[in-house]
CSV table of C-alpha atoms in Angstrom, one decimal:
chain,number,residue,atom,x,y,z
A,826,MET,CA,-20.8,-17.1,-15.0
A,827,ASN,CA,-21.1,-17.8,-18.7
A,828,SER,CA,-24.9,-18.3,-18.3
A,829,GLU,CA,-25.3,-15.0,-16.5
A,830,PRO,CA,-27.3,-12.5,-18.6
A,831,ASN,CA,-25.1,-10.2,-20.6
A,832,ILE,CA,-27.2,-7.3,-19.6
A,833,SER,CA,-25.7,-7.3,-16.1
A,834,LYS,CA,-22.2,-7.2,-17.6
A,835,THR,CA,-23.2,-4.4,-19.9
A,836,ILE,CA,-25.0,-2.3,-17.3
A,837,PHE,CA,-22.3,-2.5,-14.6
A,838,GLY,CA,-19.2,-3.0,-16.8
A,839,TYR,CA,-20.0,0.1,-18.9
A,840,GLY,CA,-21.6,1.8,-15.9
A,841,ILE,CA,-18.3,1.9,-14.1
A,842,ALA,CA,-16.6,3.6,-17.1
A,843,ILE,CA,-19.4,6.1,-17.6
A,844,PHE,CA,-19.9,6.9,-13.9
A,845,PRO,CA,-18.2,10.3,-14.4
A,846,LEU,CA,-21.0,11.2,-16.8
A,847,PHE,CA,-23.6,10.4,-14.0
A,848,LEU,CA,-21.6,12.7,-11.7
A,849,LEU,CA,-21.8,15.4,-14.4
A,850,ILE,CA,-25.5,15.0,-15.1
A,851,GLY,CA,-26.5,15.2,-11.4
A,852,PRO,CA,-26.7,13.5,-8.0
A,853,LEU,CA,-29.8,11.4,-8.8
A,854,PHE,CA,-28.2,9.4,-11.6
A,855,SER,CA,-24.9,8.8,-9.7
A,856,GLU,CA,-26.9,7.8,-6.6
A,857,ILE,CA,-29.1,5.3,-8.5
A,858,PHE,CA,-26.1,3.7,-10.1
A,859,LEU,CA,-24.2,3.6,-6.7
A,860,ILE,CA,-27.1,1.9,-4.9
A,861,SER,CA,-27.7,-0.5,-7.9
A,862,ILE,CA,-24.1,-1.7,-8.1
A,863,ILE,CA,-23.9,-2.2,-4.3
A,864,PHE,CA,-27.0,-4.3,-4.1
A,865,TYR,CA,-26.0,-6.3,-7.2
A,866,SER,CA,-22.5,-7.0,-5.9
A,867,ILE,CA,-23.5,-7.9,-2.3
A,868,PHE,CA,-26.1,-10.3,-3.7
A,869,LEU,CA,-23.6,-12.1,-5.8
A,870,ILE,CA,-20.8,-12.1,-3.2
A,871,ILE,CA,-23.2,-13.8,-0.7
A,872,LYS,CA,-24.7,-16.1,-3.3
A,873,GLU,CA,-21.3,-17.3,-4.5
A,874,ASN,CA,-19.6,-17.2,-1.1
A,875,LYS,CA,-16.9,-14.8,-2.4
A,876,TYR,CA,-16.3,-13.3,1.1
A,877,ASN,CA,-12.7,-12.4,0.3
A,878,PHE,CA,-14.2,-9.1,-1.0
A,879,PHE,CA,-15.3,-8.4,2.6
A,880,LEU,CA,-12.7,-10.2,4.7
A,881,ASN,CA,-9.6,-8.2,4.0
A,882,LYS,CA,-7.6,-5.3,5.6
A,883,PHE,CA,-9.1,-2.6,3.4
A,884,VAL,CA,-12.6,-3.4,4.5
A,885,LEU,CA,-11.4,-3.4,8.1
A,886,VAL,CA,-10.1,0.1,7.6
A,887,PHE,CA,-13.3,1.2,5.9
A,888,LEU,CA,-15.3,-0.3,8.8
A,889,LEU,CA,-13.2,1.4,11.5
A,890,PHE,CA,-13.5,4.7,9.8
A,891,TYR,CA,-17.3,4.3,9.3
A,892,LEU,CA,-17.7,3.3,13.0
A,893,SER,CA,-15.7,6.4,13.9
A,894,THR,CA,-18.0,8.5,11.7
A,895,LEU,CA,-21.2,6.9,13.0
A,896,PHE,CA,-20.3,7.1,16.6
A,897,SER,CA,-19.3,10.8,16.4
A,898,THR,CA,-22.5,11.6,14.5
A,899,ILE,CA,-24.8,9.8,17.0
A,900,TYR,CA,-22.9,11.0,20.0
A,901,ASN,CA,-23.2,14.6,18.8
A,902,PHE,CA,-26.8,14.3,17.4
A,903,TYR,CA,-28.1,17.8,16.4
A,904,ASN,CA,-30.9,16.8,14.0
A,905,PHE,CA,-31.5,14.1,11.4
A,906,ASN,CA,-30.6,16.4,8.5
A,907,TYR,CA,-27.2,16.9,10.0
A,908,ALA,CA,-26.8,13.3,11.0
A,909,LYS,CA,-27.9,11.4,7.8
A,910,GLY,CA,-24.6,12.1,6.0
A,911,GLY,CA,-22.7,10.2,8.7
A,912,ILE,CA,-25.3,7.4,9.2
A,913,PHE,CA,-25.4,6.5,5.5
A,914,PHE,CA,-21.8,7.1,4.8
A,915,PHE,CA,-21.2,3.3,4.7
A,916,ARG,CA,-22.5,3.1,1.2
A,917,ILE,CA,-19.5,5.1,-0.1
A,918,PRO,CA,-16.8,2.5,0.9
A,919,LEU,CA,-19.2,-0.3,-0.3
A,920,PHE,CA,-19.2,1.5,-3.7
A,921,ALA,CA,-15.4,1.1,-4.0
A,922,ILE,CA,-15.7,-2.6,-3.0
A,923,SER,CA,-18.5,-3.1,-5.6
A,924,ILE,CA,-16.3,-1.6,-8.4
A,925,TRP,CA,-13.6,-4.0,-7.4
A,926,PHE,CA,-16.0,-6.9,-7.5
A,927,ILE,CA,-17.4,-6.0,-11.0
A,928,LEU,CA,-13.9,-5.4,-12.5
A,929,GLU,CA,-12.8,-8.7,-11.0
A,930,ARG,CA,-15.8,-10.6,-12.3
A,931,TYR,CA,-16.0,-9.2,-15.8
A,932,GLU,CA,-12.5,-7.8,-16.5
A,933,PHE,CA,-14.3,-5.4,-18.8
A,934,PHE,CA,-11.9,-2.9,-20.4
A,935,ASN,CA,-12.8,-2.7,-24.0
A,936,LYS,CA,-12.2,0.1,-26.6
A,937,LYS,CA,-15.8,1.2,-26.6
A,938,MET,CA,-15.2,2.6,-23.1
A,939,VAL,CA,-12.1,4.4,-24.4
A,940,THR,CA,-14.3,5.9,-27.1
A,941,PHE,CA,-16.9,7.0,-24.6
A,942,LEU,CA,-14.4,8.7,-22.3
A,943,LEU,CA,-12.7,10.3,-25.3
A,944,LEU,CA,-16.0,11.8,-26.5
A,945,LEU,CA,-16.8,13.0,-22.9
A,946,PHE,CA,-13.4,14.7,-22.8
A,947,LEU,CA,-13.9,16.3,-26.2
A,948,LEU,CA,-17.3,17.6,-25.2
A,949,ILE,CA,-16.1,19.1,-21.9
A,950,ILE,CA,-13.0,20.6,-23.6
A,951,PHE,CA,-15.0,22.1,-26.4
A,952,ASP,CA,-17.6,23.5,-24.0
A,953,SER,CA,-15.0,24.9,-21.6
A,954,LEU,CA,-13.0,26.6,-24.4
A,955,LEU,CA,-16.3,28.0,-25.8
A,956,GLN,CA,-17.1,29.5,-22.4
A,957,TYR,CA,-13.6,30.8,-22.0
A,958,TYR,CA,-13.6,32.7,-25.3
A,959,SER,CA,-17.2,33.6,-25.8
A,960,GLY,CA,-18.3,34.0,-22.1
A,961,LYS,CA,-21.1,31.4,-22.4
A,962,ASN,CA,-21.1,27.6,-22.8
A,963,LEU,CA,-23.4,25.4,-24.9
A,964,LEU,CA,-26.1,25.6,-22.2
A,965,GLY,CA,-25.8,29.4,-21.8
A,966,TYR,CA,-23.9,29.3,-18.5
A,967,GLU,CA,-21.8,32.4,-18.1
A,968,ILE,CA,-18.4,32.9,-16.5
A,969,ILE,CA,-18.6,33.2,-12.7
A,970,LYS,CA,-16.2,35.4,-10.8
A,971,GLY,CA,-13.7,35.3,-13.7
A,972,ARG,CA,-13.8,31.4,-13.8
A,973,ILE,CA,-15.2,28.9,-16.3
A,974,SER,CA,-17.3,26.1,-15.0
A,975,SER,CA,-18.6,24.4,-18.2
A,976,PHE,CA,-21.7,22.2,-17.6
A,977,PHE,CA,-21.4,22.6,-13.8
A,978,GLY,CA,-22.9,26.0,-13.9
A,979,ASP,CA,-22.6,27.9,-10.7
A,980,GLU,CA,-20.6,25.1,-9.1
A,981,LEU,CA,-16.9,25.8,-9.6
A,982,ILE,CA,-15.8,22.2,-9.7
A,983,LEU,CA,-14.8,21.7,-13.3
A,984,GLY,CA,-11.1,21.3,-12.5
A,985,SER,CA,-11.8,18.9,-9.7
A,986,PHE,CA,-13.9,16.8,-12.0
A,987,ILE,CA,-11.2,16.7,-14.8
A,988,ILE,CA,-8.3,15.8,-12.5
A,989,ARG,CA,-10.3,12.8,-11.2
A,990,LEU,CA,-11.2,11.7,-14.7
A,991,ILE,CA,-7.7,11.8,-16.2
A,992,PRO,CA,-6.4,8.8,-14.3
A,993,ILE,CA,-9.4,6.7,-15.1
A,994,PHE,CA,-9.0,7.6,-18.8
A,995,MET,CA,-5.4,6.7,-18.7
A,996,ILE,CA,-6.1,3.3,-17.1
A,997,TYR,CA,-8.5,2.4,-19.9
A,998,LEU,CA,-5.9,3.6,-22.5
A,999,VAL,CA,-3.2,1.4,-20.9
A,1000,MET,CA,-5.5,-1.6,-20.6
A,1001,ASN,CA,-6.2,-1.4,-24.3
A,1002,ASP,CA,-2.5,-1.0,-25.2
A,1003,LEU,CA,-3.0,2.5,-26.5
A,1004,ILE,CA,-0.2,3.9,-24.4
A,1005,GLY,CA,2.6,1.9,-22.8
A,1006,ASP,CA,6.1,0.7,-23.4
A,1007,LYS,CA,7.6,2.6,-26.4
A,1008,LYS,CA,4.1,3.4,-27.6
A,1009,ILE,CA,2.6,6.9,-27.6
A,1010,ASN,CA,-0.6,7.7,-29.3
A,1011,PHE,CA,-0.4,11.4,-29.9
A,1012,ILE,CA,-4.2,11.8,-30.3
A,1013,TYR,CA,-4.7,10.7,-26.7
A,1014,LEU,CA,-1.6,12.7,-25.5
A,1015,PHE,CA,-3.1,15.9,-26.9
A,1016,ILE,CA,-6.6,15.1,-25.5
A,1017,ILE,CA,-5.0,14.7,-22.0
A,1018,SER,CA,-3.0,17.9,-22.6
A,1019,PHE,CA,-6.1,19.8,-23.5
A,1020,ALA,CA,-7.8,18.4,-20.4
A,1021,CYS,CA,-4.9,19.7,-18.3
A,1022,LEU,CA,-5.4,23.1,-20.1
A,1023,VAL,CA,-9.1,23.1,-18.9
A,1024,VAL,CA,-8.0,22.5,-15.3
A,1025,TYR,CA,-5.6,25.5,-15.6
A,1026,LEU,CA,-8.2,27.7,-17.3
A,1027,SER,CA,-10.8,26.8,-14.6
A,1028,GLY,CA,-8.7,28.7,-12.1
A,1029,GLU,CA,-9.0,26.0,-9.5
A,1030,ARG,CA,-5.7,26.2,-7.7
A,1031,THR,CA,-6.2,23.0,-5.7
A,1032,SER,CA,-7.0,21.0,-8.8
A,1033,PHE,CA,-4.1,22.4,-10.7
A,1034,GLY,CA,-1.8,21.6,-7.8
A,1035,LEU,CA,-3.1,18.0,-7.7
A,1036,LEU,CA,-2.7,17.7,-11.4
A,1037,ILE,CA,1.0,18.5,-11.1
A,1038,LEU,CA,1.3,16.1,-8.1
A,1039,PHE,CA,-0.4,13.3,-10.1
A,1040,PHE,CA,2.0,13.5,-13.0
A,1041,PHE,CA,5.0,13.9,-10.7
A,1042,ILE,CA,4.1,10.7,-8.9
A,1043,LEU,CA,3.4,8.9,-12.1
A,1044,PHE,CA,6.8,10.1,-13.5
A,1045,PHE,CA,8.5,8.9,-10.3
A,1046,MET,CA,6.8,5.5,-10.3
A,1047,VAL,CA,6.6,4.3,-13.9
A,1048,LYS,CA,9.7,4.5,-16.0
A,1049,ILE,CA,8.1,3.7,-19.3
A,1050,LEU,CA,5.5,6.5,-18.9
A,1051,ARG,CA,8.1,9.2,-18.3
A,1052,LYS,CA,8.3,10.2,-22.0
A,1053,PHE,CA,4.5,10.4,-22.1
A,1054,VAL,CA,4.4,12.6,-19.0
A,1055,ILE,CA,7.1,14.9,-20.4
A,1056,LEU,CA,5.4,15.3,-23.8
A,1057,THR,CA,2.0,15.9,-22.1
A,1058,PHE,CA,3.5,18.6,-19.9
A,1059,LEU,CA,5.3,20.3,-22.9
A,1060,ALA,CA,2.1,20.1,-24.9
A,1061,PHE,CA,0.1,21.6,-22.0
A,1062,LEU,CA,2.6,24.5,-21.7
A,1063,SER,CA,2.3,25.3,-25.4
A,1064,LEU,CA,-1.5,25.2,-25.3
A,1065,ALA,CA,-1.6,27.4,-22.2
A,1066,PHE,CA,0.7,29.9,-23.9
A,1067,ILE,CA,-1.5,29.9,-27.1
A,1068,ALA,CA,-4.8,30.1,-25.2
A,1069,SER,CA,-3.6,33.1,-23.1
A,1070,ASN,CA,-2.4,35.0,-26.1
A,1071,LEU,CA,-5.6,34.3,-28.1
A,1072,LYS,CA,-7.7,35.7,-25.3
A,1073,THR,CA,-8.5,39.4,-25.8
A,1074,SER,CA,-10.6,40.0,-22.7
A,1075,SER,CA,-8.9,40.3,-19.2
A,1076,GLU,CA,-12.0,38.9,-17.5
A,1077,ILE,CA,-10.3,35.6,-17.0
A,1078,ASP,CA,-6.6,35.5,-16.1
A,1079,PRO,CA,-5.7,32.0,-14.8
A,1080,ALA,CA,-2.0,32.9,-14.3
A,1081,LYS,CA,-2.9,35.9,-12.2
A,1082,ARG,CA,-5.3,33.9,-10.0
A,1083,MET,CA,-2.9,30.9,-9.7
A,1084,PHE,CA,0.2,32.8,-8.8
A,1085,ASN,CA,-0.3,36.5,-8.0
A,1086,LYS,CA,-3.5,36.1,-6.0
A,1087,SER,CA,-2.2,33.1,-4.2
A,1088,TYR,CA,0.9,35.0,-3.1
A,1089,SER,CA,-1.1,38.0,-2.0
A,1090,GLN,CA,-3.5,35.8,0.0
A,1091,ILE,CA,-0.7,33.9,1.8
A,1092,ILE,CA,1.1,37.1,2.9
A,1093,GLY,CA,-2.3,38.7,3.8
A,1094,LYS,CA,-2.0,41.6,1.4
A,1095,GLY,CA,-5.1,43.8,1.9
A,1096,GLU,CA,-6.2,41.8,5.0
A,1097,GLU,CA,-4.3,43.8,7.6
A,1098,ARG,CA,-7.4,44.6,9.6
A,1099,TYR,CA,-7.7,40.9,10.6
A,1100,GLU,CA,-4.2,40.5,12.1
A,1101,LYS,CA,-5.2,41.4,15.7
A,1102,HIS,CA,-7.5,38.5,16.2
A,1103,LYS,CA,-6.2,36.1,13.6
A,1104,LYS,CA,-2.4,36.0,14.0
A,1105,LYS,CA,-0.3,34.9,11.1
A,1106,LEU,CA,2.1,32.0,11.3
A,1107,PHE,CA,5.4,33.4,12.5
A,1108,ASN,CA,3.8,36.8,12.1
A,1109,LYS,CA,4.5,36.5,8.3
A,1110,PHE,CA,1.9,34.5,6.5
A,1111,TYR,CA,-1.5,32.9,6.5
A,1112,ILE,CA,-2.2,29.2,5.8
A,1113,PHE,CA,-3.3,29.5,2.1
A,1114,SER,CA,-5.4,32.7,2.8
A,1115,HIS,CA,-6.9,34.6,5.7
A,1116,ASP,CA,-10.2,32.8,5.1
A,1117,HIS,CA,-8.6,29.4,5.2
A,1118,HIS,CA,-6.5,30.4,8.2
A,1119,GLY,CA,-9.7,31.4,10.0
A,1120,HIS,CA,-11.3,28.0,9.3
A,1121,TYR,CA,-8.3,26.2,10.8
A,1122,VAL,CA,-8.0,28.5,13.9
A,1123,LEU,CA,-11.7,28.0,14.6
A,1124,SER,CA,-11.4,24.2,13.9
A,1125,TYR,CA,-8.7,24.0,16.5
A,1126,LYS,CA,-10.8,25.8,19.1
A,1127,ILE,CA,-13.7,23.4,18.5
A,1128,PHE,CA,-11.4,20.3,18.4
A,1129,LYS,CA,-10.0,21.1,21.9
A,1130,ASP,CA,-13.5,20.4,23.3
A,1131,HIS,CA,-14.1,17.3,21.2
A,1132,ILE,CA,-10.6,15.6,21.1
A,1133,LEU,CA,-11.4,11.9,21.1
A,1134,PHE,CA,-14.6,11.5,19.0
A,1135,GLY,CA,-15.1,14.8,17.3
A,1136,THR,CA,-18.3,16.7,16.6
A,1137,GLY,CA,-20.0,14.7,13.9
A,1138,VAL,CA,-20.0,15.1,10.2
A,1139,LYS,CA,-21.7,18.6,10.3
A,1140,GLY,CA,-20.5,19.6,13.7
A,1141,PHE,CA,-18.3,22.3,12.4
A,1142,ARG,CA,-21.2,24.0,10.6
A,1143,TYR,CA,-23.4,23.7,13.7
A,1144,LEU,CA,-20.8,24.9,16.3
A,1145,CYS,CA,-18.8,27.5,14.4
A,1146,ARG,CA,-21.2,30.4,15.4
A,1147,ASN,CA,-21.5,29.3,19.0
A,1148,LYS,CA,-20.4,32.2,21.2
A,1149,ILE,CA,-17.7,30.1,22.9
A,1150,TYR,CA,-15.9,29.4,19.6
A,1151,ILE,CA,-16.8,32.3,17.4
A,1152,LEU,CA,-14.1,34.5,16.0
A,1153,GLU,CA,-14.4,38.3,15.5
A,1154,ASN,CA,-16.7,39.2,12.5
A,1155,ASN,CA,-17.7,35.5,12.3
A,1156,ASP,CA,-14.4,34.8,10.6
A,1157,GLY,CA,-13.7,31.1,9.9
A,1158,CYS,CA,-17.3,30.0,10.1
A,1159,SER,CA,-18.4,27.9,7.1
A,1160,THR,CA,-20.1,24.6,6.1
A,1161,HIS,CA,-16.7,22.8,6.6
A,1162,PRO,CA,-13.1,23.6,7.4
A,1163,HIS,CA,-11.8,23.4,3.7
A,1164,ASN,CA,-9.1,20.8,4.4
A,1165,THR,CA,-9.8,17.1,4.6
A,1166,TYR,CA,-7.5,16.4,7.5
A,1167,VAL,CA,-8.7,19.3,9.6
A,1168,GLN,CA,-12.3,18.3,8.8
A,1169,ILE,CA,-11.8,14.7,9.9
A,1170,LEU,CA,-10.0,16.0,13.0
A,1171,VAL,CA,-13.0,18.1,13.9
A,1172,SER,CA,-15.8,15.7,12.8
A,1173,ASN,CA,-14.3,12.3,13.8
A,1174,GLY,CA,-11.7,13.4,16.5
A,1175,ILE,CA,-8.2,12.1,16.9
A,1176,ILE,CA,-9.4,8.5,16.2
A,1177,GLY,CA,-10.7,9.3,12.7
A,1178,LEU,CA,-7.6,11.4,11.9
A,1179,LEU,CA,-5.2,8.6,12.9
A,1180,ILE,CA,-7.0,6.3,10.4
A,1181,LEU,CA,-6.6,8.9,7.7
A,1182,ILE,CA,-2.9,9.4,8.5
A,1183,ILE,CA,-2.3,5.6,8.4
A,1184,CYS,CA,-3.9,5.5,4.9
A,1185,PHE,CA,-1.7,8.4,3.7
A,1186,PHE,CA,1.5,6.6,4.8
A,1187,TYR,CA,0.3,3.3,3.4
A,1188,PHE,CA,-0.1,4.9,0.0
A,1189,ILE,CA,3.4,6.4,0.3
A,1190,LYS,CA,4.6,2.9,0.8
A,1191,GLU,CA,2.6,1.7,-2.2
A,1192,ILE,CA,4.3,4.4,-4.4
A,1193,PHE,CA,7.7,3.0,-3.6
A,1194,PHE,CA,6.5,-0.5,-4.0
A,1195,PHE,CA,5.2,0.2,-7.5
A,1196,LYS,CA,8.4,2.1,-8.4
A,1197,LYS,CA,10.5,-0.8,-7.3
A,1198,ILE,CA,8.6,-3.3,-9.5
A,1199,ASN,CA,8.2,-0.9,-12.4
A,1200,ASP,CA,12.0,-0.1,-12.4
A,1201,ASN,CA,12.4,-3.7,-13.5
A,1202,GLU,CA,11.7,-3.3,-17.3
A,1203,LYS,CA,10.6,-6.9,-17.8
A,1204,ASN,CA,7.8,-6.5,-15.2
A,1205,SER,CA,6.3,-3.5,-16.9
A,1206,ASP,CA,3.0,-4.8,-18.1
A,1207,LYS,CA,-0.4,-3.1,-18.4
A,1208,ILE,CA,-1.8,-4.5,-15.1
A,1209,LEU,CA,1.2,-3.1,-13.2
A,1210,ILE,CA,1.1,0.3,-15.0
A,1211,SER,CA,-2.6,0.6,-14.4
A,1212,GLY,CA,-2.1,-0.2,-10.7
A,1213,ALA,CA,0.5,2.6,-10.5
A,1214,ILE,CA,-2.0,5.1,-12.1
A,1215,ALA,CA,-4.7,4.0,-9.6
A,1216,VAL,CA,-2.3,4.5,-6.7
A,1217,SER,CA,-1.5,8.0,-8.0
A,1218,ALA,CA,-5.3,8.7,-8.4
A,1219,VAL,CA,-6.0,7.7,-4.8
A,1220,PHE,CA,-2.9,9.4,-3.3
A,1221,ILE,CA,-3.8,12.9,-4.7
A,1222,ASN,CA,-7.1,12.7,-2.8
A,1223,LEU,CA,-5.1,12.0,0.4
A,1224,TRP,CA,-2.7,14.8,0.0
A,1225,PRO,CA,-2.9,16.9,3.2
A,1226,ILE,CA,-1.2,20.2,2.4
A,1227,ILE,CA,-3.9,21.8,0.2
A,1228,PRO,CA,-7.4,23.3,0.6
A,1229,SER,CA,-10.2,20.8,-0.2
A,1230,GLY,CA,-13.9,20.5,-0.5
A,1231,ASN,CA,-16.3,18.9,2.0
A,1232,PHE,CA,-15.2,15.3,2.5
A,1233,PHE,CA,-18.7,14.1,3.4
A,1234,ASN,CA,-20.3,15.8,0.4
A,1235,ASN,CA,-22.0,13.1,-1.7
A,1236,TRP,CA,-20.5,14.2,-5.0
A,1237,LEU,CA,-17.0,14.6,-3.6
A,1238,SER,CA,-17.0,11.4,-1.5
A,1239,MET,CA,-18.2,9.4,-4.6
A,1240,ILE,CA,-15.4,10.8,-6.7
A,1241,TYR,CA,-12.8,10.2,-3.9
A,1242,PHE,CA,-13.8,6.5,-3.6
A,1243,TYR,CA,-14.3,5.9,-7.3
A,1244,PRO,CA,-10.6,5.2,-8.0
A,1245,ILE,CA,-10.2,3.1,-4.9
A,1246,GLY,CA,-12.3,0.4,-6.6
A,1247,PHE,CA,-9.8,0.4,-9.5
A,1248,TYR,CA,-6.9,0.4,-7.0
A,1249,LEU,CA,-8.2,-2.7,-5.2
A,1250,TYR,CA,-8.7,-4.6,-8.4
A,1251,PHE,CA,-5.2,-3.9,-9.7
A,1252,LYS,CA,-3.7,-4.4,-6.2
A,1253,TYR,CA,-4.9,-8.0,-5.9
A,1254,LYS,CA,-4.0,-8.7,-9.6
A,1255,ASN,CA,-0.5,-7.5,-9.0
A,1256,GLU,CA,-0.1,-9.4,-5.7
A,1257,LYS,CA,-1.0,-12.6,-7.5
A,1258,LYS,CA,1.6,-11.9,-10.2
A,1259,PHE,CA,4.4,-10.4,-8.2
A,1260,GLY,CA,3.7,-11.5,-4.6
């Protein structure tokens, strides 16, 4: 390994850390890196007979889920454009395994990566605040529907990006001993607090909910990070109060969107005309909103005809306007059902959903496992803390009771599986140490 060219270590070691930048720039860069790291990792795994990266329970779960996806896609073949997402989905789990392999091979967590992630955060925070106060960001992108999007332009995924980046940043901070036992660097604390502020200002309710869930789980699992979590939360509240009071225009009102609008949508205020054909739960409220409720009602109608194997990765989009499923006024029809579990139920059937549910309960078990070990103060080292952060990062992507994006979307599936590679690395490191 010592004779191996340093260029491979540099490209893939740094590449893993800067992968969020590739996602920010566009799909071409992220896809090139994904394919490169997969081929490089598979080549070395085979060459060096390190088949333990393939022969384990996690790969078995990935394989079962992929086979479920592939079978449902081929069984319900509409056209190649609809099928390719399912056929080539195998590369996404392989991406997570490749990250694990590279981290295991090089153990590359130096402070240059922290500096890069810090600069990336500072750039996004500055750009987001500029857009929030001036109406335009550095590239001239304007506010859309009362929401900031920074460099993502007309794609309202700024909050989703930040909430997936925070755990990775924290892992690199912990691995470089910049936060940990009785040690809090207030520069990094305020950077993370500002990042939380950007999630809030983006108006993305799902991302804000997952942000709270992430820190709650971290607070629950890791005793020595509780002070850090509390101070981060207090700093965020202070920043949110200041930012709201400095804003003179009412074009953006995150609090109103987060709370008032959410409440109105759940009770169906202003949507009374839909109640005849889209009944509320217990005749009192919709699931998240009348639009989301429609997605789920329509999904259930489609699922009843495709119980075992589902409709394929884009089956919902293809079938939702079919006259045997269509709701009044085409309500509920969309590109996907806007909930990961409902989407997997429709696309992969009950088999795919069972795999996802098993994964969810497995990570609940992992949360309690890491809490038990972390409660023992003498065992609180940086590998253990980083593992707990990785568990939290993966778990928020599995959280079922929340609207979500398209699971099979390239960008989202990459960012979902990105922290899984870190989790696998720290999982096996901790197993060797603690059993």
